């Protein structure tokens, strides 16, 4: 008997066979690249692929960092979602209402029901600024901004243009957030931007973080902390923001500490997508999907997989992670469909260019077991790691091209596989 999502299709005279139904929730980085990779590797009469998203604006999110400084425009980093999907993939535009694991189906708010054999969750993380007292109250969009949304990044651009003296404070409310280095990059670019405008001397720039240093691991934390000091950017650590008073311009920590500001740039709390909370048994308390960190199969049902920011695993929430995960996940969906054991080779590989201003950037590369180390990537002859260079800055700029033309279409980046390369890295004792 057919499982609920299965379609029965004719493939020859008198010959009927089963067509697997793969439903992918989210057409951002992960949903798009996995759909395209799966479409290339599975015949259309073996599997139908349906992708769901709530809108048709695919934003290259790393580009949001540049919008406040006038270094990118929103329209340059936005493309239609459906156009990023290969032929033979059905795109459905509607918000998701909920998933019913028990019935192997997804309910959309437009009333459509999608049955599935395999479900891939790629609905990312969403910002929940309303979870922090005062953050969305008076002052939000006037004195307090975020660059983590398209509208927020544009509004912050206008506010920065008006800003010519005072205290500019960048605050991460709590982890996890997407791209944990983006707030540091914002600080470095702000320093550069203010120097270009010749008003740096009139601005106190402060980075306020819940971590005990600039980054989560010691070697990178020392390097990035050193850069903050070099650029005269103050850092306030172990600050757990409990309240943001946008009227008087104050961040207030749970332990009573206060950081005053004239312009606040806040990275709000993140959670998984809201529909996860309406789907019995699907998510954890933050609406992220409990997931095996090596196979990317969810822990909630064997035919449910999770990729990218939606998955609750211990590597960074980043586009690079999503891309590396995609290679292993697609292999595992194929194996699952034919009843083979899963590949457990995803090692948590993440890498990220960190813009430091003045046409330079650092690069970090790490996985579950190896923290970001100095050296070169991907081999000893490659890009410098944990060291500022123009080459890394060019890498950061070129990445946007790779995103639209290589990552999203589901192609491999030459010389860069999902497994973290070790050969160019120097052990911590030598650093
Ligand atoms: C400012 C900023 C800078 C960044 N810089 C970098 C960087 O330099 N390098 C890097 O590697 N990563 C960076 N990232 C992170 C990177 O963009 C994300 O990690 C990546 O896009 C995650 O992909 P995803 O598919 O998991 O989620 P997304 O690409 O966010 O896609 C999720 C999709 O799900 C859809 N969705 C959600 N809920 C619903 C619903 N209820 N119904 C229907 N659809 C829904 C959304 O519309 C969205 O299209 C940055 C992010 C930000 C915000």
Short mmCIF file of C-alpha atoms and ligand atoms in Angstrom, two decimals:
data_model
loop_
_atom_site.label_atom_id
_atom_site.label_comp_id
_atom_site.label_asym_id
_atom_site.label_seq_id
_atom_site.Cartn_x
_atom_site.Cartn_y
_atom_site.Cartn_z
CA UNK A 1 0.00 0.00 0.00
CA UNK A 2 1.15 3.52 -0.72
CA UNK A 3 2.34 5.73 2.09
CA UNK A 4 0.33 8.98 2.34
CA UNK A 5 2.69 11.15 0.28
CA UNK A 6 3.30 8.68 -2.52
CA UNK A 7 2.08 9.31 -6.05
CA UNK A 8 1.56 6.45 -8.45
CA UNK A 9 2.80 7.24 -11.93
CA UNK A 10 2.78 5.31 -15.22
CA UNK A 11 6.27 4.81 -16.63
CA UNK A 12 5.44 2.32 -19.40
CA UNK A 13 2.61 0.25 -20.85
CA UNK A 14 0.98 -1.69 -18.04
CA UNK A 15 3.77 -0.74 -15.65
CA UNK A 16 2.99 1.41 -12.63
CA UNK A 17 5.51 2.49 -10.03
CA UNK A 18 5.77 4.64 -6.97
CA UNK A 19 6.91 8.28 -7.13
CA UNK A 20 8.39 9.62 -3.90
CA UNK A 21 7.19 12.97 -2.74
CA UNK A 22 9.84 15.25 -1.25
CA UNK A 23 8.57 18.44 0.37
CA UNK A 24 11.08 21.15 1.24
CA UNK A 25 9.98 23.89 3.62
CA UNK A 26 11.80 27.17 2.96
CA UNK A 27 13.33 28.47 -0.27
CA UNK A 28 16.23 30.37 1.29
CA UNK A 29 19.84 29.22 1.12
CA UNK A 30 19.33 25.63 2.29
CA UNK A 31 15.96 24.86 0.69
CA UNK A 32 17.08 26.16 -2.70
CA UNK A 33 20.44 24.42 -2.84
CA UNK A 34 19.06 21.10 -1.60
CA UNK A 35 16.12 21.20 -4.04
CA UNK A 36 18.48 21.87 -6.94
CA UNK A 37 20.95 19.17 -5.89
CA UNK A 38 18.15 16.64 -5.41
CA UNK A 39 16.55 17.50 -8.75
CA UNK A 40 19.84 16.84 -10.51
CA UNK A 41 20.41 13.53 -8.77
CA UNK A 42 16.88 12.07 -8.83
CA UNK A 43 14.85 11.35 -11.95
CA UNK A 44 11.54 13.17 -12.17
CA UNK A 45 9.62 9.94 -12.42
CA UNK A 46 11.35 8.73 -9.22
CA UNK A 47 10.63 11.77 -7.08
CA UNK A 48 8.57 14.90 -7.22
CA UNK A 49 10.04 17.88 -5.39
CA UNK A 50 7.90 20.65 -3.94
CA UNK A 51 9.39 23.74 -2.30
CA UNK A 52 7.35 26.09 -0.11
CA UNK A 53 8.13 29.64 0.94
CA UNK A 54 6.06 32.56 2.17
CA UNK A 55 7.31 35.20 -0.29
CA UNK A 56 9.19 35.62 -3.54
CA UNK A 57 12.13 37.75 -2.38
CA UNK A 58 15.35 35.81 -1.89
CA UNK A 59 17.77 38.12 -0.06
CA UNK A 60 21.51 37.42 -0.03
CA UNK A 61 21.70 37.95 3.74
CA UNK A 62 25.49 38.54 4.03
CA UNK A 63 24.87 41.63 1.85
CA UNK A 64 22.72 43.18 4.62
CA UNK A 65 25.96 44.03 6.46
CA UNK A 66 26.92 46.47 3.70
CA UNK A 67 23.54 48.22 3.29
CA UNK A 68 23.81 50.51 6.38
CA UNK A 69 27.12 51.89 5.08
CA UNK A 70 25.83 52.52 1.56
CA UNK A 71 28.15 49.80 0.21
CA UNK A 72 25.21 47.75 -1.17
CA UNK A 73 21.63 48.48 -2.14
CA UNK A 74 18.78 46.15 -1.22
CA UNK A 75 17.78 45.58 -4.84
CA UNK A 76 21.32 44.42 -5.70
CA UNK A 77 21.14 41.61 -3.15
CA UNK A 78 17.55 40.47 -3.81
CA UNK A 79 16.25 38.09 -6.52
CA UNK A 80 12.99 36.21 -7.08
CA UNK A 81 12.93 32.90 -5.20
CA UNK A 82 11.19 30.78 -7.80
CA UNK A 83 13.79 31.74 -10.43
CA UNK A 84 16.57 30.16 -8.33
CA UNK A 85 14.93 26.72 -8.60
CA UNK A 86 15.74 24.37 -11.49
CA UNK A 87 13.05 23.13 -13.88
CA UNK A 88 11.13 20.13 -12.58
CA UNK A 89 10.74 21.61 -9.08
CA UNK A 90 7.30 22.86 -8.04
CA UNK A 91 7.36 26.14 -6.14
CA UNK A 92 4.42 26.91 -3.84
CA UNK A 93 4.14 30.36 -2.30
CA UNK A 94 2.28 30.41 1.00
CA UNK A 95 3.08 30.71 4.69
CA UNK A 96 3.23 27.32 6.43
CA UNK A 97 0.53 26.71 9.02
CA UNK A 98 1.87 23.50 10.60
CA UNK A 99 3.37 20.08 10.06
CA UNK A 100 1.52 16.95 11.14
CA UNK A 101 4.22 14.34 11.63
CA UNK A 102 1.68 11.67 12.44
CA UNK A 103 -0.08 12.08 9.07
CA UNK A 104 3.08 12.92 7.06
CA UNK A 105 1.61 16.15 5.75
CA UNK A 106 2.12 19.90 5.76
CA UNK A 107 -0.76 22.36 6.02
CA UNK A 108 -0.32 25.76 4.40
CA UNK A 109 -2.24 28.85 5.46
CA UNK A 110 -3.82 29.12 1.97
CA UNK A 111 -5.60 25.83 2.70
CA UNK A 112 -3.32 23.55 0.63
CA UNK A 113 -2.25 20.22 2.15
CA UNK A 114 1.03 18.67 0.99
CA UNK A 115 1.63 14.99 1.74
CA UNK A 116 5.24 13.85 1.88
CA UNK A 117 7.45 10.77 1.99
CA UNK A 118 10.45 12.87 2.96
CA UNK A 119 10.24 16.30 4.59
CA UNK A 120 13.20 18.69 4.57
CA UNK A 121 13.02 21.61 6.96
CA UNK A 122 14.91 24.66 5.75
CA UNK A 123 12.88 27.47 7.28
CA UNK A 124 15.88 29.06 8.96
CA UNK A 125 15.78 31.26 12.04
CA UNK A 126 13.56 34.27 12.66
CA UNK A 127 14.16 37.34 14.77
CA UNK A 128 12.02 37.79 17.87
CA UNK A 129 12.81 41.34 19.05
CA UNK A 130 9.51 41.47 20.97
CA UNK A 131 10.97 38.87 23.38
CA UNK A 132 13.28 41.52 24.86
CA UNK A 133 11.59 44.03 27.11
CA UNK A 134 11.37 47.49 25.56
CA UNK A 135 13.24 46.64 22.36
CA UNK A 136 10.29 47.21 20.01
CA UNK A 137 8.85 50.02 22.17
CA UNK A 138 9.43 53.77 21.73
CA UNK A 139 12.78 54.33 20.05
CA UNK A 140 12.64 51.21 17.81
CA UNK A 141 13.42 52.46 14.32
CA UNK A 142 14.35 55.90 15.74
CA UNK A 143 17.25 55.35 18.12
CA UNK A 144 17.46 51.54 18.08
CA UNK A 145 17.91 49.52 14.88
CA UNK A 146 18.94 46.16 13.56
CA UNK A 147 20.68 45.40 10.26
CA UNK A 148 19.55 41.73 10.39
CA UNK A 149 16.41 42.45 8.33
CA UNK A 150 16.16 44.17 4.93
CA UNK A 151 13.96 46.99 6.27
CA UNK A 152 16.13 47.35 9.35
CA UNK A 153 19.33 47.62 7.29
CA UNK A 154 17.82 50.38 5.12
CA UNK A 155 16.49 52.31 8.12
CA UNK A 156 19.89 52.05 9.81
CA UNK A 157 21.55 53.47 6.70
CA UNK A 158 19.45 56.62 7.03
CA UNK A 159 20.11 56.84 10.78
CA UNK A 160 23.88 56.48 10.30
CA UNK A 161 23.86 59.26 7.74
CA UNK A 162 22.20 61.55 10.31
CA UNK A 163 24.55 60.46 13.13
CA UNK A 164 27.58 62.68 13.62
CA UNK A 165 28.64 62.36 17.26
CA UNK A 166 27.94 60.36 20.43
CA UNK A 167 27.82 56.74 21.60
CA UNK A 168 27.29 54.06 18.96
CA UNK A 169 26.62 50.73 20.67
CA UNK A 170 26.35 47.33 18.94
CA UNK A 171 24.63 44.69 21.10
CA UNK A 172 24.03 40.97 20.67
CA UNK A 173 21.15 40.13 23.01
CA UNK A 174 21.93 36.41 23.19
CA UNK A 175 23.15 33.42 21.20
CA UNK A 176 22.38 31.66 18.92
CA UNK A 177 22.30 34.21 16.12
CA UNK A 178 22.88 33.91 12.39
CA UNK A 179 26.49 34.54 11.42
CA UNK A 180 27.92 35.26 14.90
CA UNK A 181 30.73 37.37 13.42
CA UNK A 182 28.44 39.78 11.53
CA UNK A 183 28.03 42.12 14.56
CA UNK A 184 31.84 42.33 14.87
CA UNK A 185 32.08 43.07 11.16
CA UNK A 186 29.53 45.83 11.69
CA UNK A 187 31.80 47.37 14.36
CA UNK A 188 34.87 47.22 12.10
CA UNK A 189 32.98 48.73 9.16
CA UNK A 190 31.47 51.42 11.40
CA UNK A 191 34.98 52.41 12.53
CA UNK A 192 36.07 52.69 8.87
CA UNK A 193 32.88 54.55 7.85
CA UNK A 194 33.23 57.10 10.67
CA UNK A 195 36.92 57.66 9.85
CA UNK A 196 36.04 58.23 6.18
CA UNK A 197 33.50 60.81 7.33
CA UNK A 198 36.21 62.31 9.61
CA UNK A 199 34.00 62.09 12.69
CA UNK A 200 35.55 59.01 14.35
CA UNK A 201 37.04 61.23 17.11
CA UNK A 202 33.54 62.36 18.09
CA UNK A 203 32.12 58.82 18.40
CA UNK A 204 32.55 56.25 21.18
CA UNK A 205 32.12 52.84 19.59
CA UNK A 206 31.25 49.90 21.91
CA UNK A 207 30.55 46.21 21.30
CA UNK A 208 28.32 44.63 23.97
CA UNK A 209 28.21 40.82 23.97
CA UNK A 210 26.85 38.01 26.15
CA UNK A 211 30.11 36.08 25.51
CA UNK A 212 33.23 36.35 27.67
CA UNK A 213 35.23 37.67 24.70
CA UNK A 214 34.96 38.70 21.07
CA UNK A 215 34.29 35.12 19.91
CA UNK A 216 33.29 31.74 21.30
CA UNK A 217 36.70 30.05 21.01
CA UNK A 218 40.04 31.22 22.48
CA UNK A 219 42.38 31.67 19.50
CA UNK A 220 39.85 33.62 17.37
CA UNK A 221 38.66 35.51 20.45
CA UNK A 222 42.22 36.76 21.07
CA UNK A 223 42.71 37.76 17.41
CA UNK A 224 39.35 39.53 17.09
CA UNK A 225 39.64 41.10 20.56
CA UNK A 226 43.04 42.46 19.50
CA UNK A 227 41.50 44.01 16.39
CA UNK A 228 38.77 45.70 18.42
CA UNK A 229 41.43 47.21 20.70
CA UNK A 230 43.56 48.28 17.72
CA UNK A 231 40.56 50.14 16.26
CA UNK A 232 39.67 51.73 19.61
CA UNK A 233 36.37 49.84 19.87
CA UNK A 234 35.47 49.14 23.51
CA UNK A 235 34.06 45.72 24.43
CA UNK A 236 31.64 44.91 27.26
CA UNK A 237 31.48 41.15 27.91
CA UNK A 238 29.08 38.78 29.70
CA UNK A 239 26.30 41.34 29.29
CA UNK A 240 22.92 39.61 29.23
CA UNK A 241 20.52 42.23 27.94
CA UNK A 242 17.23 42.15 29.86
CA UNK A 243 15.78 45.42 28.66
CA UNK A 244 16.36 48.06 26.00
CA UNK A 245 15.11 51.55 26.77
CA UNK A 246 14.90 53.24 23.41
CA UNK A 247 13.62 56.53 24.84
CA UNK A 248 16.52 57.27 27.16
CA UNK A 249 19.00 55.16 25.15
CA UNK A 250 20.03 52.45 27.62
CA UNK A 251 20.81 48.74 27.49
CA UNK A 252 20.04 47.20 30.86
CA UNK A 253 21.49 43.81 31.80
CA UNK A 254 19.82 41.27 34.09
CA UNK A 255 22.63 41.91 36.60
CA UNK A 256 21.77 45.65 36.67
CA UNK A 257 24.64 46.95 34.53
CA UNK A 258 23.69 49.77 32.15
CA UNK A 259 25.27 50.75 28.82
CA UNK A 260 24.04 54.12 27.51
CA UNK A 261 23.80 54.86 23.79
CA UNK A 262 22.80 57.56 21.33
CA UNK A 263 22.46 55.09 18.46
CA UNK A 264 21.83 51.43 19.31
CA UNK A 265 22.37 48.58 16.84
CA UNK A 266 20.81 45.48 18.35
CA UNK A 267 20.89 41.88 17.12
CA UNK A 268 17.65 40.53 18.64
CA UNK A 269 17.00 37.04 19.97
CA UNK A 270 16.52 34.35 17.33
CA UNK A 271 14.15 31.38 17.29
CA UNK A 272 13.12 28.75 14.77
CA UNK A 273 10.13 29.51 12.52
CA UNK A 274 6.81 30.14 14.28
CA UNK A 275 4.92 27.25 12.60
CA UNK A 276 7.32 24.80 14.29
CA UNK A 277 5.73 25.70 17.62
CA UNK A 278 2.29 24.86 16.16
CA UNK A 279 3.50 21.46 14.92
CA UNK A 280 3.23 18.80 17.64
CA UNK A 281 6.55 17.06 18.32
CA UNK A 282 8.52 18.90 15.63
CA UNK A 283 10.73 21.38 17.49
CA UNK A 284 12.50 22.16 20.74
CA UNK A 285 11.58 24.99 23.13
CA UNK A 286 13.15 27.57 20.76
CA UNK A 287 11.39 26.08 17.70
CA UNK A 288 14.62 24.64 16.29
CA UNK A 289 14.58 21.04 15.01
CA UNK A 290 16.46 18.43 17.09
CA UNK A 291 18.84 16.99 14.51
CA UNK A 292 21.65 14.45 14.33
CA UNK A 293 24.68 16.63 13.79
CA UNK A 294 26.49 14.20 11.51
CA UNK A 295 23.69 12.82 9.28
CA UNK A 296 21.25 15.80 9.44
CA UNK A 297 18.36 13.41 9.91
CA UNK A 298 16.00 14.90 12.47
CA UNK A 299 15.48 13.19 15.81
CA UNK A 300 11.71 13.66 15.53
CA UNK A 301 11.00 11.23 12.65
CA UNK A 302 13.29 9.23 10.36
CA UNK A 303 11.83 10.74 7.17
CA UNK A 304 12.35 14.33 8.37
CA UNK A 305 15.69 16.08 7.77
CA UNK A 306 16.78 19.60 8.78
CA UNK A 307 19.32 21.92 7.19
CA UNK A 308 20.77 25.34 7.91
CA UNK A 309 19.66 27.68 10.66
CA UNK A 310 16.54 25.61 11.42
CA UNK A 311 18.59 22.66 12.73
CA UNK A 312 19.58 22.46 16.37
CA UNK A 313 23.23 21.45 16.03
CA UNK A 314 26.37 22.87 17.61
CA UNK A 315 28.03 24.57 14.65
CA UNK A 316 27.40 28.19 13.55
CA UNK A 317 24.22 29.31 11.85
CA UNK A 318 25.79 30.33 8.54
CA UNK A 319 25.32 30.05 4.81
CA UNK A 320 28.64 28.21 4.47
CA UNK A 321 27.45 25.63 6.99
CA UNK A 322 24.20 25.25 5.08
CA UNK A 323 26.12 24.66 1.85
CA UNK A 324 28.44 22.03 3.39
CA UNK A 325 25.49 20.32 5.08
CA UNK A 326 23.68 20.18 1.72
CA UNK A 327 26.20 17.78 0.23
CA UNK A 328 25.75 15.24 3.04
CA UNK A 329 22.01 15.74 3.33
CA UNK A 330 21.28 15.11 -0.34
CA UNK A 331 23.29 11.90 -0.18
CA UNK A 332 21.33 10.88 2.91
CA UNK A 333 17.92 11.61 1.40
CA UNK A 334 18.90 9.41 -1.56
CA UNK A 335 20.07 6.67 0.79
CA UNK A 336 16.92 6.95 2.90
CA UNK A 337 14.70 6.54 -0.16
CA UNK A 338 16.36 3.25 -1.07
CA UNK A 339 16.65 2.00 2.51
CA UNK A 340 20.45 2.30 2.84
CA UNK A 341 22.34 3.36 6.00
CA UNK A 342 23.05 7.09 6.31
CA UNK A 343 26.35 8.89 5.75
CA UNK A 344 27.52 10.38 9.06
CA UNK A 345 30.36 12.45 7.65
CA UNK A 346 29.18 16.03 8.29
CA UNK A 347 31.89 17.36 10.62
CA UNK A 348 30.40 20.78 11.46
CA UNK A 349 32.53 22.53 8.81
CA UNK A 350 32.00 26.30 8.80
CA UNK A 351 33.93 29.15 7.29
CA UNK A 352 33.41 32.86 7.14
CA UNK A 353 35.11 35.94 5.80
CA UNK A 354 35.16 38.72 8.42
CA UNK A 355 35.24 42.22 6.92
CA UNK A 356 37.57 44.47 8.89
CA UNK A 357 37.24 47.68 6.85
CA UNK A 358 39.84 49.46 4.70
CA UNK A 359 39.33 46.82 1.94
CA UNK A 360 40.56 44.00 4.16
CA UNK A 361 39.05 40.88 5.73
CA UNK A 362 39.98 37.89 7.87
CA UNK A 363 38.97 34.31 7.16
CA UNK A 364 38.05 31.67 9.74
CA UNK A 365 37.54 27.96 9.08
CA UNK A 366 36.54 25.41 11.71
CA UNK A 367 34.39 22.41 12.59
CA UNK A 368 32.93 20.61 15.63
CA UNK A 369 36.39 19.56 16.85
CA UNK A 370 38.81 22.19 15.54
CA UNK A 371 38.52 25.84 16.55
CA UNK A 372 39.44 28.62 14.06
CA UNK A 373 43.24 28.54 13.79
CA UNK A 374 45.84 30.57 11.90
CA UNK A 375 47.44 29.22 8.74
CA UNK A 376 45.99 29.04 5.24
CA UNK A 377 42.80 27.77 3.58
CA UNK A 378 42.20 25.30 2.01
CA UNK A 379 45.90 24.33 1.79
CA UNK A 380 49.21 25.93 2.75
CA UNK A 381 49.10 27.92 -0.50
CA UNK A 382 45.60 29.28 0.03
CA UNK A 383 43.97 32.30 1.68
CA UNK A 384 45.42 33.51 5.00
CA UNK A 385 43.47 32.41 8.07
CA UNK A 386 42.82 34.72 11.05
CA UNK A 387 44.90 37.41 9.38
CA UNK A 388 43.70 40.55 7.61
CA UNK A 389 44.35 40.66 3.88
CA UNK A 390 43.04 42.26 0.71
CA UNK A 391 42.75 38.80 -0.81
CA UNK A 392 40.24 37.79 1.86
CA UNK A 393 38.26 40.99 1.22
CA UNK A 394 38.11 40.11 -2.49
CA UNK A 395 36.99 36.62 -1.42
CA UNK A 396 34.16 38.16 0.61
CA UNK A 397 33.05 40.31 -2.34
CA UNK A 398 33.27 37.41 -4.81
CA UNK A 399 31.25 35.22 -2.51
CA UNK A 400 28.05 36.90 -3.63
CA UNK A 401 28.69 35.73 -7.21
CA UNK A 402 29.40 32.21 -5.94
CA UNK A 403 26.18 32.32 -3.92
CA UNK A 404 23.89 32.95 -6.89
CA UNK A 405 25.84 30.97 -9.49
CA UNK A 406 27.38 28.05 -7.57
CA UNK A 407 25.86 27.52 -4.11
CA UNK A 408 22.18 28.01 -4.90
CA UNK A 409 22.24 26.05 -8.18
CA UNK A 410 23.70 23.22 -6.07
CA UNK A 411 27.18 23.07 -7.58
CA UNK A 412 30.40 22.31 -5.69
CA UNK A 413 33.01 25.03 -5.10
CA UNK A 414 36.22 23.79 -6.76
CA UNK A 415 38.74 22.62 -4.14
CA UNK A 416 36.37 23.18 -1.18
CA UNK A 417 34.48 20.13 0.05
CA UNK A 418 32.09 19.65 2.92
CA UNK A 419 34.85 18.21 5.10
CA UNK A 420 37.09 20.75 6.85
CA UNK A 421 40.64 20.72 5.41
CA UNK A 422 43.43 20.34 8.00
CA UNK A 423 46.55 20.69 5.89
CA UNK A 424 46.97 24.51 5.95
CA UNK A 425 46.22 25.01 9.64
CA UNK A 426 48.80 25.66 12.37
CA UNK A 427 48.15 23.96 15.72
CA UNK A 428 47.29 26.32 18.63
CA UNK A 429 50.70 25.75 20.29
CA UNK A 430 52.41 27.37 17.28
CA UNK A 431 50.04 30.33 17.16
C1 LIG B 1 23.33 40.22 8.48
C2 LIG B 1 23.70 38.80 8.14
C3 LIG B 1 24.96 38.52 7.67
C4 LIG B 1 25.32 37.21 7.35
N1 LIG B 1 26.58 36.96 6.89
C5 LIG B 1 26.94 35.69 6.58
C6 LIG B 1 28.23 35.42 6.06
O1 LIG B 1 29.07 36.31 5.87
N2 LIG B 1 28.56 34.13 5.79
C7 LIG B 1 27.67 33.12 5.99
O2 LIG B 1 28.01 31.95 5.72
N3 LIG B 1 26.41 33.34 6.49
C8 LIG B 1 26.04 34.60 6.77
N4 LIG B 1 24.78 34.86 7.25
C9 LIG B 1 23.89 33.73 7.60
C10 LIG B 1 23.20 33.11 6.40
O3 LIG B 1 22.55 34.07 5.62
C11 LIG B 1 22.19 32.08 6.92
O4 LIG B 1 22.83 31.24 7.85
C12 LIG B 1 21.64 31.23 5.80
O5 LIG B 1 20.90 32.03 4.91
C13 LIG B 1 20.76 30.11 6.38
O6 LIG B 1 20.05 29.47 5.37
P1 LIG B 1 18.65 28.77 5.70
O7 LIG B 1 18.21 28.13 4.45
O8 LIG B 1 18.80 27.96 6.92
O9 LIG B 1 17.68 29.98 6.09
P2 LIG B 1 17.17 31.16 5.17
O10 LIG B 1 18.08 31.39 4.02
O11 LIG B 1 16.93 32.30 6.10
O12 LIG B 1 15.79 30.62 4.58
C14 LIG B 1 14.68 30.33 5.38
C15 LIG B 1 13.45 30.47 4.52
O13 LIG B 1 12.30 29.95 5.20
C16 LIG B 1 11.19 30.76 4.91
N5 LIG B 1 10.19 30.61 5.96
C17 LIG B 1 10.36 30.77 7.29
N6 LIG B 1 9.20 30.57 7.93
C18 LIG B 1 8.27 30.26 7.00
C19 LIG B 1 6.87 29.97 7.04
N7 LIG B 1 6.19 29.95 8.18
N8 LIG B 1 6.25 29.73 5.88
C20 LIG B 1 6.91 29.73 4.68
N9 LIG B 1 8.24 30.02 4.59
C21 LIG B 1 8.90 30.28 5.73
C22 LIG B 1 11.79 32.18 4.85
O14 LIG B 1 10.95 33.06 4.10
C23 LIG B 1 13.13 31.93 4.20
O15 LIG B 1 13.10 32.12 2.81
C24 LIG B 1 24.38 36.17 7.54
C25 LIG B 1 23.08 36.46 7.99
C26 LIG B 1 22.74 37.77 8.29
C27 LIG B 1 21.34 38.07 8.78
#
